[in-house]
Tab-separated table of C-alpha atoms in Angstrom:
chain	number	residue	atom	x	y	z
P	1	UNK	CA	5.987	9.993	24.611
P	2	UNK	CA	2.486	8.552	25.568
P	3	UNK	CA	1.728	7.904	21.833
P	4	UNK	CA	4.545	5.262	21.908
P	5	UNK	CA	2.958	3.729	25.021
P	6	UNK	CA	-0.449	3.508	23.211
P	7	UNK	CA	1.210	2.128	20.064
P	8	UNK	CA	3.009	-0.708	22.056
P	9	UNK	CA	0.067	-1.509	24.116
P	10	UNK	CA	-2.170	-1.626	20.851
P	11	UNK	CA	-0.071	-4.537	19.705
P	12	UNK	CA	-0.149	-6.226	23.099
P	13	UNK	CA	-3.876	-5.933	23.460
P	14	UNK	CA	-4.698	-6.330	19.757
P	15	UNK	CA	-6.883	-3.165	19.815
P	16	UNK	CA	-7.398	-1.547	16.494
P	17	UNK	CA	-9.033	1.381	18.189
P	18	UNK	CA	-5.965	2.161	20.302
P	19	UNK	CA	-3.711	1.705	17.365
P	20	UNK	CA	-5.677	4.175	15.277
P	21	UNK	CA	-5.727	6.480	18.229
P	22	UNK	CA	-1.921	6.277	18.695
P	23	UNK	CA	-1.419	6.700	14.900
P	24	UNK	CA	-3.639	9.712	14.867
P	25	UNK	CA	-1.529	11.054	17.817
P	26	UNK	CA	1.596	10.475	15.766
P	27	UNK	CA	0.044	12.475	12.876
P	28	UNK	CA	-0.756	15.328	15.322
P	29	UNK	CA	3.059	15.403	16.314
P	30	UNK	CA	3.927	15.228	12.553
P	31	UNK	CA	1.523	17.994	11.697
P	32	UNK	CA	2.986	20.114	14.497
P	33	UNK	CA	6.568	19.458	13.264
P	34	UNK	CA	5.701	20.253	9.618
P	35	UNK	CA	3.840	23.351	10.474
P	36	UNK	CA	6.477	24.615	12.757
P	37	UNK	CA	9.197	24.048	9.904
P	38	UNK	CA	7.046	25.660	7.400
P	39	UNK	CA	6.275	28.672	9.514
P	40	UNK	CA	10.097	29.070	10.406
P	41	UNK	CA	11.222	28.742	6.860
P	42	UNK	CA	8.591	31.065	5.417
P	43	UNK	CA	9.276	33.890	8.008
P	44	UNK	CA	13.035	33.617	8.143
P	45	UNK	CA	14.590	36.917	6.796
P	46	UNK	CA	17.143	34.969	4.617
P	47	UNK	CA	14.315	33.801	2.477
P	48	UNK	CA	12.614	37.122	2.121
P	49	UNK	CA	14.794	38.323	-0.800
P	50	UNK	CA	12.257	38.803	-3.643
P	51	UNK	CA	14.947	38.365	-6.256
P	52	UNK	CA	16.030	34.868	-5.226
P	53	UNK	CA	12.752	33.781	-3.684
P	54	UNK	CA	9.783	35.624	-5.468
P	55	UNK	CA	7.201	33.783	-3.251
P	56	UNK	CA	9.184	34.112	-0.023
P	57	UNK	CA	8.698	30.284	0.644
P	58	UNK	CA	5.071	31.135	1.713
P	59	UNK	CA	3.911	28.146	-0.226
P	60	UNK	CA	5.685	25.778	2.291
P	61	UNK	CA	2.771	26.267	4.853
P	62	UNK	CA	0.333	25.084	1.940
P	63	UNK	CA	2.652	22.113	1.194
P	64	UNK	CA	2.841	21.210	4.938
P	65	UNK	CA	-1.005	21.307	5.123
P	66	UNK	CA	-1.218	19.128	1.773
P	67	UNK	CA	1.251	16.651	3.218
P	68	UNK	CA	-0.777	16.358	6.391
P	69	UNK	CA	-3.881	15.650	4.447
P	70	UNK	CA	-2.319	12.948	2.323
P	71	UNK	CA	-0.843	11.293	5.471
P	72	UNK	CA	-4.353	11.432	7.038
P	73	UNK	CA	-6.047	9.896	3.984
P	74	UNK	CA	-3.458	6.981	4.076
P	75	UNK	CA	-4.043	6.288	7.675
P	76	UNK	CA	-7.825	6.421	7.481
P	77	UNK	CA	-7.758	3.900	4.562
P	78	UNK	CA	-5.607	1.513	6.418
P	79	UNK	CA	-8.013	1.753	9.456
P	80	UNK	CA	-11.161	1.194	7.345
P	81	UNK	CA	-9.652	-1.842	5.747
P	82	UNK	CA	-8.456	-3.288	9.029
P	83	UNK	CA	-11.730	-2.581	10.743
P	84	UNK	CA	-13.924	-4.161	7.983
P	85	UNK	CA	-11.730	-7.182	8.226
P	86	UNK	CA	-12.262	-7.337	12.029
P	87	UNK	CA	-15.945	-6.981	11.565
P	88	UNK	CA	-16.056	-10.054	9.233
P	89	UNK	CA	-13.367	-12.000	11.387
P	90	UNK	CA	-13.465	-10.682	14.885
P	91	UNK	CA	-10.362	-10.630	16.969
P	92	UNK	CA	-10.267	-11.017	20.627
P	93	UNK	CA	-9.052	-8.140	22.590
P	94	UNK	CA	-6.697	-8.955	25.415
P	95	UNK	CA	-6.255	-7.168	28.722
P	96	UNK	CA	-9.290	-4.955	28.803
P	97	UNK	CA	-8.428	-3.829	32.310
P	98	UNK	CA	-5.013	-2.429	31.224
P	99	UNK	CA	-6.548	-1.145	27.926
P	100	UNK	CA	-9.097	0.919	30.046
P	101	UNK	CA	-6.052	2.363	31.984
P	102	UNK	CA	-3.960	3.037	28.820
P	103	UNK	CA	-6.850	4.595	26.949
P	104	UNK	CA	-8.013	6.740	29.817
P	105	UNK	CA	-4.409	8.085	30.279
P	106	UNK	CA	-4.336	8.709	26.566
P	107	UNK	CA	-7.559	10.822	26.768
P	108	UNK	CA	-6.021	12.683	29.792
P	109	UNK	CA	-2.921	13.596	27.695
P	110	UNK	CA	-5.086	14.575	24.800
P	111	UNK	CA	-7.163	16.834	27.095
P	112	UNK	CA	-4.015	18.350	28.386
P	113	UNK	CA	-2.691	18.923	24.859
P	114	UNK	CA	-6.092	20.455	23.905
P	115	UNK	CA	-6.075	22.817	26.846
P	116	UNK	CA	-2.511	23.825	26.374
P	117	UNK	CA	-2.996	24.464	22.681
P	118	UNK	CA	-6.285	26.331	23.295
P	119	UNK	CA	-4.733	28.597	25.966
P	120	UNK	CA	-1.547	29.190	24.001
P	121	UNK	CA	-3.329	30.155	20.665
P	122	UNK	CA	-5.988	32.436	21.572
P	123	UNK	CA	-9.477	33.507	21.428
P	124	UNK	CA	-11.361	30.404	22.318
P	125	UNK	CA	-11.667	29.221	18.713
P	126	UNK	CA	-8.331	27.349	18.499
P	127	UNK	CA	-6.315	29.788	16.676
P	128	UNK	CA	-4.704	33.054	17.026
P	129	UNK	CA	-5.751	36.321	15.239
P	130	UNK	CA	-2.465	38.168	16.139
P	131	UNK	CA	-1.165	38.108	12.576
P	132	UNK	CA	-3.224	38.303	9.385
P	133	UNK	CA	-1.473	35.583	7.507
P	134	UNK	CA	-4.414	33.325	6.692
P	135	UNK	CA	-2.422	30.204	5.794
P	136	UNK	CA	-0.819	30.340	9.309
P	137	UNK	CA	-4.267	30.730	10.907
P	138	UNK	CA	-5.535	27.813	8.804
P	139	UNK	CA	-2.601	25.635	9.945
P	140	UNK	CA	-3.305	26.571	13.495
P	141	UNK	CA	-6.914	25.721	13.051
P	142	UNK	CA	-5.961	22.434	11.444
P	143	UNK	CA	-3.648	21.510	14.249
P	144	UNK	CA	-6.354	22.347	16.803
P	145	UNK	CA	-8.880	20.129	14.952
P	146	UNK	CA	-6.200	17.284	14.829
P	147	UNK	CA	-5.882	17.336	18.640
P	148	UNK	CA	-9.768	17.739	19.181
P	149	UNK	CA	-10.470	14.698	16.909
P	150	UNK	CA	-7.720	12.819	18.850
P	151	UNK	CA	-9.368	13.601	22.050
P	152	UNK	CA	-12.672	12.343	20.585
P	153	UNK	CA	-10.983	9.297	19.366
P	154	UNK	CA	-9.577	8.593	22.921
P	155	UNK	CA	-13.137	8.889	24.184
P	156	UNK	CA	-14.335	6.397	21.624
P	157	UNK	CA	-11.552	3.858	22.655
P	158	UNK	CA	-12.442	4.322	26.283
P	159	UNK	CA	-16.201	3.665	25.566
P	160	UNK	CA	-15.418	0.768	23.273
P	161	UNK	CA	-13.182	-0.869	25.866
P	162	UNK	CA	-15.879	-0.410	28.576
P	163	UNK	CA	-18.440	-1.912	26.105
P	164	UNK	CA	-16.327	-4.968	25.367
P	165	UNK	CA	-15.627	-5.430	29.138
P	166	UNK	CA	-19.436	-5.294	29.927
P	167	UNK	CA	-20.943	-7.178	27.054
P	168	UNK	CA	-18.001	-9.427	25.856
P	169	UNK	CA	-18.678	-8.341	22.404
P	170	UNK	CA	-15.419	-7.657	20.584
P	171	UNK	CA	-17.085	-5.943	17.581
P	172	UNK	CA	-17.105	-2.570	19.475
P	173	UNK	CA	-13.346	-2.207	18.759
P	174	UNK	CA	-13.587	-2.162	14.947
P	175	UNK	CA	-16.744	0.025	15.280
P	176	UNK	CA	-14.823	2.449	17.460
P	177	UNK	CA	-12.062	2.302	14.826
P	178	UNK	CA	-14.454	3.271	12.043
P	179	UNK	CA	-15.649	6.193	14.058
P	180	UNK	CA	-12.226	7.334	14.875
P	181	UNK	CA	-11.320	6.970	11.046
P	182	UNK	CA	-14.358	9.007	10.248
P	183	UNK	CA	-13.231	11.806	12.728
P	184	UNK	CA	-9.919	11.758	11.197
């Protein structure tokens, strides 16, 4: 839900950093959904018949990871292009006070998500070792890294907004966007 708040406010404030953070949060949600669907389909007993499904649909988890990777590459390319354009032709960021509030709340949401995911999956390394299915563990590790990168991206938006507010230099927004894209 807060992803939509960030997305809408990124258009109002014209902040590319907040837009990239909200898009990354959207990809986190998409990754979770794709991973869940792949896990459910690959472990459902109806699909375990080796005569009908020789691979038992286990490849779906790999396809979900591949799809997430392709989506991430697309978002990163778009962010890089927009950030370079904004470095060449700077855009004035509106409502930095509200932007600080929204980006800080986004950071808190990401920290809660990180904490919930960490405590729900395990051993302090971001994924569970309860089953030996390596693709499931890799997907869980990937989801954890998504949330961690999104949290770090939120930190970047907060810092860039504070720097814009203190210095008046709007170049910090595309710089933060490049850093978020690099994290992604």
